[in-house]
Amino acid sequence: ATTIYSLMMEAFEEYRAAVPPSSALDETIDSVREALQNGQGAAILMEDARPTAMVRYEIEGETIHFFRLSVAPSRRRRGYAKQLIKWVEHLAVSKGLNYAKCKVRQSVQNNVMMYENMGYEIVDQELVVRPGGTVKTLHLEKKLGV
């Protein structure tokens, strides 16, 4: 939980000034630990024996939902996010699941493009109202095993 939390904080720090700031920044080591104890999963990618990227996920019905995909800023642009997404998809297929889903801020076009390039389609959008402001999110989905 500590490693997952640390990677998440490092990766999401750039969204502290966003309006509203990312809800990832509201999490604590304890909230991550509790989520893991209550059925969420996580994967950590290592580079040179150093935790470099991570993704969290949960399984619901025939779908794996992944979220908080985090890559240490100093180690970005090396394909680690895509590796973790492919790992999540492989896990889902191995468990007989049919869909992978995630949400992304509409304003973060690099992320939207990465998901679309990996076969994800925008299936819905949502206006999330938080105390610090409102954010448009896109719901993306990929049919697996096709």
Short mmCIF file of N, CA, C and O in Angstrom, two decimals:
data_model
loop_
_atom_site.label_atom_id
_atom_site.label_comp_id
_atom_site.label_asym_id
_atom_site.label_seq_id
_atom_site.Cartn_x
_atom_site.Cartn_y
_atom_site.Cartn_z
N ALA A 1 0.83 -1.20 0.00
CA ALA A 1 0.00 0.00 0.00
C ALA A 1 0.87 1.26 0.00
O ALA A 1 0.55 2.23 -0.68
N THR A 2 1.97 1.21 0.73
CA THR A 2 2.85 2.38 0.80
C THR A 2 3.46 2.70 -0.57
O THR A 2 3.50 3.85 -1.00
N THR A 3 3.92 1.67 -1.27
CA THR A 3 4.52 1.87 -2.59
C THR A 3 3.49 2.38 -3.59
O THR A 3 3.75 3.30 -4.36
N ILE A 4 2.31 1.79 -3.56
CA ILE A 4 1.23 2.21 -4.46
C ILE A 4 0.87 3.67 -4.19
O ILE A 4 0.76 4.48 -5.12
N TYR A 5 0.72 4.01 -2.93
CA TYR A 5 0.39 5.39 -2.55
C TYR A 5 1.48 6.36 -3.01
O TYR A 5 1.19 7.41 -3.59
N SER A 6 2.73 6.01 -2.77
CA SER A 6 3.84 6.90 -3.14
C SER A 6 3.90 7.15 -4.64
O SER A 6 4.06 8.29 -5.08
N LEU A 7 3.77 6.09 -5.43
CA LEU A 7 3.77 6.26 -6.89
C LEU A 7 2.59 7.11 -7.35
O LEU A 7 2.74 7.98 -8.21
N MET A 8 1.43 6.88 -6.75
CA MET A 8 0.24 7.64 -7.12
C MET A 8 0.41 9.12 -6.80
O MET A 8 0.12 9.99 -7.64
N MET A 9 0.93 9.43 -5.62
CA MET A 9 1.13 10.83 -5.25
C MET A 9 2.13 11.51 -6.18
O MET A 9 1.92 12.65 -6.62
N GLU A 10 3.22 10.81 -6.50
CA GLU A 10 4.23 11.39 -7.38
C GLU A 10 3.65 11.65 -8.77
O GLU A 10 3.87 12.72 -9.36
N ALA A 11 2.88 10.70 -9.28
CA ALA A 11 2.33 10.83 -10.63
C ALA A 11 1.21 11.86 -10.72
O ALA A 11 1.09 12.57 -11.72
N PHE A 12 0.39 11.96 -9.68
CA PHE A 12 -0.77 12.84 -9.74
C PHE A 12 -0.49 14.25 -9.21
O PHE A 12 -1.35 15.12 -9.27
N GLU A 13 0.71 14.49 -8.73
CA GLU A 13 1.05 15.82 -8.21
C GLU A 13 0.78 16.91 -9.24
O GLU A 13 0.34 18.01 -8.90
N GLU A 14 1.02 16.62 -10.51
CA GLU A 14 0.82 17.63 -11.55
C GLU A 14 -0.65 18.07 -11.65
O GLU A 14 -0.94 19.11 -12.23
N TYR A 15 -1.57 17.30 -11.09
CA TYR A 15 -2.99 17.65 -11.13
C TYR A 15 -3.45 18.39 -9.88
O TYR A 15 -4.63 18.66 -9.72
N ARG A 16 -2.52 18.73 -9.00
CA ARG A 16 -2.89 19.47 -7.79
C ARG A 16 -3.43 20.86 -8.15
O ARG A 16 -4.34 21.37 -7.53
N ALA A 17 -2.86 21.46 -9.19
CA ALA A 17 -3.28 22.80 -9.60
C ALA A 17 -4.47 22.78 -10.55
O ALA A 17 -5.01 23.83 -10.90
N ALA A 18 -4.90 21.58 -10.96
CA ALA A 18 -6.04 21.47 -11.87
C ALA A 18 -7.31 21.89 -11.14
O ALA A 18 -7.38 21.89 -9.91
N VAL A 19 -8.31 22.27 -11.90
CA VAL A 19 -9.60 22.65 -11.32
C VAL A 19 -10.63 21.64 -11.78
O VAL A 19 -10.97 21.60 -12.96
N PRO A 20 -11.13 20.80 -10.87
CA PRO A 20 -10.65 20.63 -9.50
C PRO A 20 -9.40 19.74 -9.48
O PRO A 20 -9.14 19.03 -10.45
N PRO A 21 -8.67 19.75 -8.37
CA PRO A 21 -7.52 18.85 -8.25
C PRO A 21 -7.99 17.39 -8.33
O PRO A 21 -9.14 17.08 -8.03
N SER A 22 -7.11 16.52 -8.75
CA SER A 22 -7.47 15.11 -8.85
C SER A 22 -7.86 14.55 -7.48
O SER A 22 -7.20 14.83 -6.48
N SER A 23 -8.92 13.73 -7.47
CA SER A 23 -9.34 13.09 -6.22
C SER A 23 -8.29 12.09 -5.74
O SER A 23 -8.30 11.70 -4.57
N ALA A 24 -7.37 11.68 -6.61
CA ALA A 24 -6.29 10.78 -6.19
C ALA A 24 -5.49 11.42 -5.06
O ALA A 24 -5.00 10.72 -4.17
N LEU A 25 -5.38 12.73 -5.09
CA LEU A 25 -4.59 13.44 -4.08
C LEU A 25 -5.26 13.44 -2.71
O LEU A 25 -4.62 13.78 -1.71
N ASP A 26 -6.54 13.06 -2.66
CA ASP A 26 -7.26 12.98 -1.39
C ASP A 26 -7.04 11.64 -0.69
O ASP A 26 -7.41 11.47 0.47
N GLU A 27 -6.47 10.69 -1.39
CA GLU A 27 -6.28 9.37 -0.80
C GLU A 27 -5.15 9.39 0.22
O GLU A 27 -4.30 10.28 0.21
N THR A 28 -5.15 8.38 1.06
CA THR A 28 -4.11 8.22 2.07
C THR A 28 -3.56 6.79 1.98
O THR A 28 -4.16 5.93 1.32
N ILE A 29 -2.46 6.55 2.64
CA ILE A 29 -1.93 5.18 2.69
C ILE A 29 -3.00 4.25 3.27
O ILE A 29 -3.22 3.14 2.77
N ASP A 30 -3.69 4.72 4.29
CA ASP A 30 -4.73 3.89 4.92
C ASP A 30 -5.89 3.62 3.97
O ASP A 30 -6.42 2.50 3.95
N SER A 31 -6.30 4.61 3.17
CA SER A 31 -7.42 4.36 2.25
C SER A 31 -7.01 3.38 1.15
O SER A 31 -7.81 2.53 0.74
N VAL A 32 -5.76 3.45 0.71
CA VAL A 32 -5.26 2.48 -0.29
C VAL A 32 -5.21 1.09 0.34
O VAL A 32 -5.67 0.11 -0.26
N ARG A 33 -4.67 0.99 1.54
CA ARG A 33 -4.57 -0.30 2.23
C ARG A 33 -5.96 -0.91 2.41
O ARG A 33 -6.17 -2.10 2.15
N GLU A 34 -6.90 -0.10 2.85
CA GLU A 34 -8.27 -0.59 3.07
C GLU A 34 -8.89 -1.08 1.76
O GLU A 34 -9.54 -2.13 1.73
N ALA A 35 -8.68 -0.34 0.67
CA ALA A 35 -9.23 -0.75 -0.63
C ALA A 35 -8.64 -2.09 -1.05
O ALA A 35 -9.36 -2.97 -1.55
N LEU A 36 -7.35 -2.27 -0.85
CA LEU A 36 -6.71 -3.53 -1.21
C LEU A 36 -7.24 -4.68 -0.36
O LEU A 36 -7.42 -5.80 -0.84
N GLN A 37 -7.49 -4.41 0.91
CA GLN A 37 -8.02 -5.44 1.81
C GLN A 37 -9.47 -5.79 1.46
O GLN A 37 -9.94 -6.87 1.78
N ASN A 38 -10.15 -4.86 0.77
CA ASN A 38 -11.56 -5.07 0.43
C ASN A 38 -11.77 -5.50 -1.01
O ASN A 38 -12.84 -5.30 -1.57
N GLY A 39 -10.74 -6.07 -1.64
CA GLY A 39 -10.94 -6.69 -2.94
C GLY A 39 -10.34 -5.98 -4.13
O GLY A 39 -10.31 -6.55 -5.22
N GLN A 40 -9.89 -4.74 -3.99
CA GLN A 40 -9.21 -4.11 -5.11
C GLN A 40 -7.86 -4.77 -5.30
O GLN A 40 -7.27 -5.30 -4.36
N GLY A 41 -7.38 -4.73 -6.53
CA GLY A 41 -6.05 -5.25 -6.81
C GLY A 41 -5.16 -4.14 -7.31
O GLY A 41 -5.61 -3.03 -7.59
N ALA A 42 -3.88 -4.46 -7.42
CA ALA A 42 -2.93 -3.48 -7.94
C ALA A 42 -1.75 -4.24 -8.55
O ALA A 42 -1.45 -5.36 -8.16
N ALA A 43 -1.12 -3.59 -9.51
CA ALA A 43 0.10 -4.13 -10.11
C ALA A 43 1.14 -3.02 -10.09
O ALA A 43 0.82 -1.86 -10.34
N ILE A 44 2.37 -3.40 -9.78
CA ILE A 44 3.48 -2.45 -9.73
C ILE A 44 4.51 -2.89 -10.77
O ILE A 44 4.90 -4.06 -10.80
N LEU A 45 4.92 -1.96 -11.61
CA LEU A 45 5.95 -2.22 -12.61
C LEU A 45 7.28 -1.70 -12.06
O LEU A 45 7.35 -0.58 -11.57
N MET A 46 8.30 -2.53 -12.15
CA MET A 46 9.62 -2.18 -11.63
C MET A 46 10.57 -1.89 -12.79
O MET A 46 10.50 -2.53 -13.83
N GLU A 47 11.46 -0.94 -12.58
CA GLU A 47 12.56 -0.68 -13.51
C GLU A 47 13.81 -0.56 -12.67
O GLU A 47 13.85 0.24 -11.73
N ASP A 48 14.82 -1.34 -13.00
CA ASP A 48 16.06 -1.34 -12.23
C ASP A 48 15.79 -1.53 -10.73
O ASP A 48 16.34 -0.81 -9.89
N ALA A 49 14.92 -2.47 -10.41
CA ALA A 49 14.57 -2.81 -9.03
C ALA A 49 13.92 -1.64 -8.28
O ALA A 49 13.89 -1.62 -7.05
N ARG A 50 13.40 -0.67 -9.02
CA ARG A 50 12.75 0.49 -8.40
C ARG A 50 11.29 0.55 -8.86
O ARG A 50 11.03 0.47 -10.07
N PRO A 51 10.33 0.70 -7.93
CA PRO A 51 8.94 0.86 -8.34
C PRO A 51 8.82 2.09 -9.25
O PRO A 51 9.25 3.18 -8.90
N THR A 52 8.25 1.88 -10.44
CA THR A 52 8.23 2.92 -11.46
C THR A 52 6.83 3.30 -11.89
O THR A 52 6.58 4.45 -12.23
N ALA A 53 5.91 2.35 -11.88
CA ALA A 53 4.55 2.62 -12.33
C ALA A 53 3.61 1.65 -11.64
O ALA A 53 4.04 0.60 -11.15
N MET A 54 2.35 2.01 -11.59
CA MET A 54 1.37 1.11 -10.98
C MET A 54 -0.01 1.40 -11.54
O MET A 54 -0.28 2.45 -12.10
N VAL A 55 -0.87 0.42 -11.37
CA VAL A 55 -2.28 0.56 -11.72
C VAL A 55 -3.09 -0.19 -10.68
O VAL A 55 -2.67 -1.22 -10.17
N ARG A 56 -4.25 0.36 -10.38
CA ARG A 56 -5.18 -0.31 -9.47
C ARG A 56 -6.38 -0.80 -10.29
O ARG A 56 -6.68 -0.24 -11.34
N TYR A 57 -7.06 -1.81 -9.79
CA TYR A 57 -8.20 -2.35 -10.53
C TYR A 57 -9.17 -3.04 -9.59
O TYR A 57 -8.84 -3.39 -8.47
N GLU A 58 -10.38 -3.21 -10.10
CA GLU A 58 -11.36 -4.05 -9.42
C GLU A 58 -12.21 -4.75 -10.47
O GLU A 58 -12.39 -4.23 -11.58
N ILE A 59 -12.68 -5.92 -10.10
CA ILE A 59 -13.48 -6.73 -11.01
C ILE A 59 -14.92 -6.65 -10.56
O ILE A 59 -15.23 -6.80 -9.38
N GLU A 60 -15.79 -6.40 -11.55
CA GLU A 60 -17.23 -6.33 -11.27
C GLU A 60 -17.94 -7.00 -12.43
O GLU A 60 -17.85 -6.54 -13.58
N GLY A 61 -18.62 -8.09 -12.14
CA GLY A 61 -19.32 -8.82 -13.20
C GLY A 61 -18.33 -9.31 -14.24
O GLY A 61 -17.35 -9.98 -13.92
N GLU A 62 -18.57 -8.94 -15.51
CA GLU A 62 -17.69 -9.38 -16.59
C GLU A 62 -16.70 -8.29 -17.01
O GLU A 62 -16.14 -8.31 -18.10
N THR A 63 -16.46 -7.35 -16.08
CA THR A 63 -15.63 -6.18 -16.40
C THR A 63 -14.52 -5.99 -15.38
O THR A 63 -14.72 -6.16 -14.18
N ILE A 64 -13.35 -5.59 -15.89
CA ILE A 64 -12.28 -5.12 -15.02
C ILE A 64 -12.21 -3.61 -15.19
O ILE A 64 -12.16 -3.10 -16.30
N HIS A 65 -12.32 -2.91 -14.08
CA HIS A 65 -12.21 -1.45 -14.06
C HIS A 65 -10.81 -1.13 -13.56
O HIS A 65 -10.43 -1.57 -12.47
N PHE A 66 -10.04 -0.38 -14.33
CA PHE A 66 -8.73 0.02 -13.84
C PHE A 66 -8.68 1.53 -13.68
O PHE A 66 -9.41 2.27 -14.34
N PHE A 67 -7.84 1.96 -12.74
CA PHE A 67 -7.84 3.38 -12.38
C PHE A 67 -6.53 3.74 -11.68
O PHE A 67 -5.73 2.87 -11.36
N ARG A 68 -6.33 5.05 -11.53
CA ARG A 68 -5.14 5.59 -10.85
C ARG A 68 -3.85 5.13 -11.51
O ARG A 68 -2.82 4.99 -10.86
N LEU A 69 -3.90 4.87 -12.81
CA LEU A 69 -2.70 4.50 -13.56
C LEU A 69 -1.65 5.58 -13.33
O LEU A 69 -1.89 6.75 -13.58
N SER A 70 -0.50 5.19 -12.81
CA SER A 70 0.52 6.15 -12.37
C SER A 70 1.89 5.73 -12.85
O SER A 70 2.30 4.60 -12.64
N VAL A 71 2.58 6.67 -13.49
CA VAL A 71 3.97 6.44 -13.90
C VAL A 71 4.80 7.58 -13.30
O VAL A 71 4.43 8.75 -13.44
N ALA A 72 5.90 7.22 -12.64
CA ALA A 72 6.78 8.25 -12.07
C ALA A 72 7.17 9.23 -13.18
O ALA A 72 7.58 8.80 -14.26
N PRO A 73 7.01 10.52 -12.95
CA PRO A 73 7.29 11.52 -14.01
C PRO A 73 8.66 11.37 -14.66
O PRO A 73 8.78 11.54 -15.88
N SER A 74 9.67 11.02 -13.90
CA SER A 74 11.02 10.90 -14.46
C SER A 74 11.17 9.67 -15.36
O SER A 74 12.19 9.51 -16.03
N ARG A 75 10.17 8.80 -15.37
CA ARG A 75 10.27 7.55 -16.14
C ARG A 75 9.15 7.41 -17.16
O ARG A 75 8.85 6.30 -17.61
N ARG A 76 8.55 8.52 -17.52
CA ARG A 76 7.48 8.50 -18.51
C ARG A 76 8.04 8.40 -19.93
O ARG A 76 9.22 8.56 -20.16
N ARG A 77 7.12 8.13 -20.87
CA ARG A 77 7.43 8.03 -22.30
C ARG A 77 8.33 6.83 -22.61
O ARG A 77 9.13 6.86 -23.52
N ARG A 78 8.15 5.78 -21.80
CA ARG A 78 8.90 4.54 -22.03
C ARG A 78 7.95 3.36 -22.27
O ARG A 78 8.39 2.21 -22.28
N GLY A 79 6.66 3.64 -22.39
CA GLY A 79 5.69 2.59 -22.66
C GLY A 79 5.16 1.87 -21.43
O GLY A 79 4.46 0.87 -21.55
N TYR A 80 5.46 2.38 -20.24
CA TYR A 80 5.05 1.67 -19.02
C TYR A 80 3.54 1.68 -18.81
O TYR A 80 2.98 0.69 -18.35
N ALA A 81 2.89 2.79 -19.13
CA ALA A 81 1.42 2.83 -18.98
C ALA A 81 0.79 1.77 -19.87
O ALA A 81 -0.09 1.01 -19.43
N LYS A 82 1.24 1.69 -21.11
CA LYS A 82 0.69 0.69 -22.03
C LYS A 82 0.98 -0.73 -21.54
O LYS A 82 0.13 -1.61 -21.65
N GLN A 83 2.17 -0.95 -20.99
CA GLN A 83 2.49 -2.28 -20.45
C GLN A 83 1.52 -2.66 -19.34
O GLN A 83 1.05 -3.80 -19.28
N LEU A 84 1.23 -1.72 -18.46
CA LEU A 84 0.31 -2.01 -17.35
C LEU A 84 -1.12 -2.24 -17.86
O LEU A 84 -1.82 -3.13 -17.36
N ILE A 85 -1.54 -1.47 -18.85
CA ILE A 85 -2.88 -1.67 -19.41
C ILE A 85 -2.97 -3.05 -20.05
O ILE A 85 -3.95 -3.77 -19.86
N LYS A 86 -1.94 -3.44 -20.80
CA LYS A 86 -1.93 -4.77 -21.41
C LYS A 86 -1.94 -5.85 -20.34
O LYS A 86 -2.59 -6.89 -20.50
N TRP A 87 -1.23 -5.62 -19.23
CA TRP A 87 -1.23 -6.58 -18.13
C TRP A 87 -2.64 -6.74 -17.56
O TRP A 87 -3.11 -7.85 -17.31
N VAL A 88 -3.33 -5.60 -17.36
CA VAL A 88 -4.70 -5.63 -16.84
C VAL A 88 -5.61 -6.39 -17.79
O VAL A 88 -6.42 -7.21 -17.37
N GLU A 89 -5.47 -6.12 -19.08
CA GLU A 89 -6.29 -6.81 -20.07
C GLU A 89 -6.02 -8.31 -20.06
O GLU A 89 -6.95 -9.12 -20.13
N HIS A 90 -4.76 -8.70 -19.96
CA HIS A 90 -4.40 -10.12 -19.91
C HIS A 90 -5.01 -10.78 -18.66
O HIS A 90 -5.54 -11.90 -18.74
N LEU A 91 -4.91 -10.10 -17.54
CA LEU A 91 -5.52 -10.62 -16.31
C LEU A 91 -7.02 -10.83 -16.51
O LEU A 91 -7.56 -11.87 -16.14
N ALA A 92 -7.67 -9.83 -17.10
CA ALA A 92 -9.12 -9.92 -17.32
C ALA A 92 -9.47 -11.12 -18.20
O ALA A 92 -10.38 -11.90 -17.87
N VAL A 93 -8.74 -11.29 -19.30
CA VAL A 93 -9.01 -12.41 -20.21
C VAL A 93 -8.77 -13.73 -19.49
O VAL A 93 -9.56 -14.68 -19.63
N SER A 94 -7.72 -13.81 -18.68
CA SER A 94 -7.42 -15.06 -17.95
C SER A 94 -8.51 -15.41 -16.95
O SER A 94 -8.66 -16.56 -16.57
N LYS A 95 -9.29 -14.41 -16.54
CA LYS A 95 -10.39 -14.65 -15.61
C LYS A 95 -11.74 -14.75 -16.32
O LYS A 95 -12.79 -14.78 -15.69
N GLY A 96 -11.70 -14.75 -17.67
CA GLY A 96 -12.93 -14.90 -18.45
C GLY A 96 -13.77 -13.63 -18.54
O GLY A 96 -14.96 -13.70 -18.84
N LEU A 97 -13.15 -12.48 -18.28
CA LEU A 97 -13.90 -11.23 -18.34
C LEU A 97 -13.95 -10.72 -19.78
O LEU A 97 -13.06 -11.02 -20.59
N ASN A 98 -14.97 -9.95 -20.10
CA ASN A 98 -15.18 -9.51 -21.48
C ASN A 98 -14.84 -8.05 -21.74
O ASN A 98 -14.72 -7.65 -22.90
N TYR A 99 -14.72 -7.24 -20.69
CA TYR A 99 -14.51 -5.81 -20.89
C TYR A 99 -13.46 -5.25 -19.94
O TYR A 99 -13.33 -5.70 -18.80
N ALA A 100 -12.74 -4.24 -20.44
CA ALA A 100 -11.86 -3.42 -19.60
C ALA A 100 -12.39 -2.00 -19.72
O ALA A 100 -12.73 -1.55 -20.81
N LYS A 101 -12.49 -1.32 -18.59
CA LYS A 101 -13.03 0.03 -18.57
C LYS A 101 -12.16 0.94 -17.70
O LYS A 101 -11.54 0.49 -16.74
N CYS A 102 -12.18 2.23 -18.06
CA CYS A 102 -11.51 3.23 -17.25
C CYS A 102 -12.19 4.57 -17.48
O CYS A 102 -13.05 4.71 -18.35
N LYS A 103 -11.82 5.54 -16.67
CA LYS A 103 -12.29 6.91 -16.82
C LYS A 103 -11.06 7.80 -16.95
O LYS A 103 -10.01 7.50 -16.38
N VAL A 104 -11.21 8.90 -17.67
CA VAL A 104 -10.10 9.83 -17.86
C VAL A 104 -10.67 11.24 -17.98
O VAL A 104 -11.78 11.43 -18.47
N ARG A 105 -9.91 12.21 -17.48
CA ARG A 105 -10.31 13.60 -17.67
C ARG A 105 -10.30 13.91 -19.17
O ARG A 105 -9.33 13.62 -19.86
N GLN A 106 -11.37 14.52 -19.64
CA GLN A 106 -11.46 14.87 -21.05
C GLN A 106 -10.34 15.83 -21.45
O GLN A 106 -9.84 15.77 -22.57
N SER A 107 -9.90 16.66 -20.52
CA SER A 107 -8.89 17.67 -20.83
C SER A 107 -7.48 17.08 -21.02
O SER A 107 -6.60 17.75 -21.55
N VAL A 108 -7.27 15.83 -20.59
CA VAL A 108 -5.95 15.22 -20.71
C VAL A 108 -5.92 14.43 -22.02
O VAL A 108 -6.01 13.19 -22.04
N GLN A 109 -5.78 15.15 -23.12
CA GLN A 109 -5.89 14.54 -24.45
C GLN A 109 -4.84 13.48 -24.73
O GLN A 109 -5.11 12.52 -25.45
N ASN A 110 -3.63 13.61 -24.18
CA ASN A 110 -2.62 12.56 -24.39
C ASN A 110 -3.11 11.22 -23.87
O ASN A 110 -2.89 10.19 -24.51
N ASN A 111 -3.76 11.22 -22.71
CA ASN A 111 -4.28 9.97 -22.16
C ASN A 111 -5.43 9.44 -23.00
O ASN A 111 -5.51 8.25 -23.27
N VAL A 112 -6.33 10.33 -23.40
CA VAL A 112 -7.47 9.91 -24.23
C VAL A 112 -6.95 9.25 -25.51
O VAL A 112 -7.39 8.17 -25.90
N MET A 113 -5.98 9.89 -26.15
CA MET A 113 -5.42 9.35 -27.40
C MET A 113 -4.73 8.00 -27.17
O MET A 113 -4.85 7.08 -27.98
N MET A 114 -4.00 7.86 -26.05
CA MET A 114 -3.34 6.59 -25.76
C MET A 114 -4.37 5.47 -25.66
O MET A 114 -4.21 4.41 -26.26
N TYR A 115 -5.44 5.70 -24.91
CA TYR A 115 -6.47 4.68 -24.75
C TYR A 115 -7.12 4.35 -26.10
O TYR A 115 -7.32 3.18 -26.43
N GLU A 116 -7.46 5.39 -26.86
CA GLU A 116 -8.09 5.14 -28.17
C GLU A 116 -7.15 4.36 -29.09
O GLU A 116 -7.59 3.45 -29.79
N ASN A 117 -5.87 4.67 -29.04
CA ASN A 117 -4.89 3.94 -29.86
C ASN A 117 -4.76 2.48 -29.42
O ASN A 117 -4.30 1.64 -30.21
N MET A 118 -5.16 2.18 -28.20
CA MET A 118 -5.11 0.81 -27.69
C MET A 118 -6.44 0.09 -27.87
O MET A 118 -6.64 -1.01 -27.35
N GLY A 119 -7.38 0.72 -28.59
CA GLY A 119 -8.65 0.07 -28.88
C GLY A 119 -9.80 0.42 -27.97
O GLY A 119 -10.88 -0.17 -28.06
N TYR A 120 -9.61 1.38 -27.08
CA TYR A 120 -10.70 1.80 -26.20
C TYR A 120 -11.59 2.80 -26.92
O TYR A 120 -11.12 3.60 -27.73
N GLU A 121 -12.88 2.71 -26.63
CA GLU A 121 -13.86 3.62 -27.23
C GLU A 121 -14.54 4.41 -26.13
O GLU A 121 -14.81 3.89 -25.04
N ILE A 122 -14.85 5.65 -26.44
CA ILE A 122 -15.60 6.48 -25.50
C ILE A 122 -17.05 6.01 -25.53
O ILE A 122 -17.68 5.99 -26.59
N VAL A 123 -17.56 5.58 -24.38
CA VAL A 123 -18.93 5.07 -24.32
C VAL A 123 -19.85 5.97 -23.52
O VAL A 123 -21.07 5.82 -23.57
N ASP A 124 -19.27 6.92 -22.78
CA ASP A 124 -20.10 7.82 -21.98
C ASP A 124 -19.22 8.98 -21.52
O ASP A 124 -17.99 8.90 -21.59
N GLN A 125 -19.86 10.02 -21.06
CA GLN A 125 -19.14 11.12 -20.43
C GLN A 125 -19.91 11.54 -19.19
O GLN A 125 -21.09 11.24 -19.06
N GLU A 126 -19.21 12.18 -18.29
CA GLU A 126 -19.80 12.52 -17.01
C GLU A 126 -19.24 13.86 -16.55
O GLU A 126 -18.06 14.15 -16.75
N LEU A 127 -20.09 14.64 -15.94
CA LEU A 127 -19.66 15.88 -15.34
C LEU A 127 -19.58 15.62 -13.84
O LEU A 127 -20.59 15.38 -13.18
N VAL A 128 -18.37 15.61 -13.30
CA VAL A 128 -18.16 15.31 -11.89
C VAL A 128 -18.05 16.63 -11.14
O VAL A 128 -17.18 17.45 -11.43
N VAL A 129 -18.96 16.83 -10.21
CA VAL A 129 -18.98 18.06 -9.42
C VAL A 129 -18.33 17.77 -8.08
O VAL A 129 -18.76 16.89 -7.35
N ARG A 130 -17.27 18.52 -7.81
CA ARG A 130 -16.53 18.36 -6.56
C ARG A 130 -16.45 19.72 -5.89
O ARG A 130 -16.61 20.75 -6.56
N PRO A 131 -16.14 19.77 -4.61
CA PRO A 131 -16.04 21.06 -3.92
C PRO A 131 -15.08 22.04 -4.60
O PRO A 131 -15.35 23.23 -4.64
N GLY A 132 -13.99 21.53 -5.19
CA GLY A 132 -13.00 22.40 -5.82
C GLY A 132 -13.33 22.79 -7.25
O GLY A 132 -12.59 23.53 -7.88
N GLY A 133 -14.45 22.27 -7.79
CA GLY A 133 -14.81 22.59 -9.16
C GLY A 133 -15.44 21.40 -9.86
O GLY A 133 -15.74 20.39 -9.25
N THR A 134 -15.63 21.54 -11.16
CA THR A 134 -16.28 20.52 -11.96
C THR A 134 -15.31 20.02 -13.02
O THR A 134 -14.54 20.80 -13.59
N VAL A 135 -15.35 18.72 -13.28
CA VAL A 135 -14.45 18.14 -14.28
C VAL A 135 -15.26 17.22 -15.21
O VAL A 135 -16.13 16.49 -14.75
N LYS A 136 -14.96 17.31 -16.50
CA LYS A 136 -15.58 16.42 -17.47
C LYS A 136 -14.72 15.17 -17.58
O LYS A 136 -13.52 15.25 -17.81
N THR A 137 -15.34 14.01 -17.38
CA THR A 137 -14.63 12.75 -17.53
C THR A 137 -15.25 11.94 -18.66
O THR A 137 -16.44 12.04 -18.93
N LEU A 138 -14.41 11.17 -19.30
CA LEU A 138 -14.86 10.26 -20.34
C LEU A 138 -14.76 8.84 -19.81
O LEU A 138 -13.80 8.49 -19.12
N HIS A 139 -15.76 8.04 -20.13
CA HIS A 139 -15.75 6.62 -19.78
C HIS A 139 -15.31 5.88 -21.03
O HIS A 139 -15.94 6.03 -22.09
N LEU A 140 -14.25 5.09 -20.91
CA LEU A 140 -13.74 4.33 -22.05
C LEU A 140 -13.87 2.84 -21.79
O LEU A 140 -13.80 2.40 -20.64
N GLU A 141 -14.06 2.10 -22.86
CA GLU A 141 -14.29 0.66 -22.74
C GLU A 141 -13.65 -0.05 -23.91
O GLU A 141 -13.60 0.46 -25.02
N LYS A 142 -13.19 -1.26 -23.63
CA LYS A 142 -12.63 -2.11 -24.68
C LYS A 142 -13.21 -3.51 -24.51
O LYS A 142 -13.20 -4.05 -23.41
N LYS A 143 -13.71 -4.06 -25.60
CA LYS A 143 -14.16 -5.45 -25.59
C LYS A 143 -12.92 -6.31 -25.71
O LYS A 143 -12.08 -6.10 -26.58
N LEU A 144 -12.79 -7.27 -24.82
CA LEU A 144 -11.60 -8.11 -24.78
C LEU A 144 -11.82 -9.43 -25.50
O LEU A 144 -12.96 -9.86 -25.69
N GLY A 145 -10.73 -10.08 -25.86
CA GLY A 145 -10.80 -11.39 -26.46
C GLY A 145 -11.35 -11.39 -27.86
O GLY A 145 -11.86 -12.41 -28.34
N VAL A 146 -11.31 -10.26 -28.52
CA VAL A 146 -11.87 -10.17 -29.88
C VAL A 146 -10.74 -10.32 -30.90
O VAL A 146 -9.66 -9.82 -30.70
#
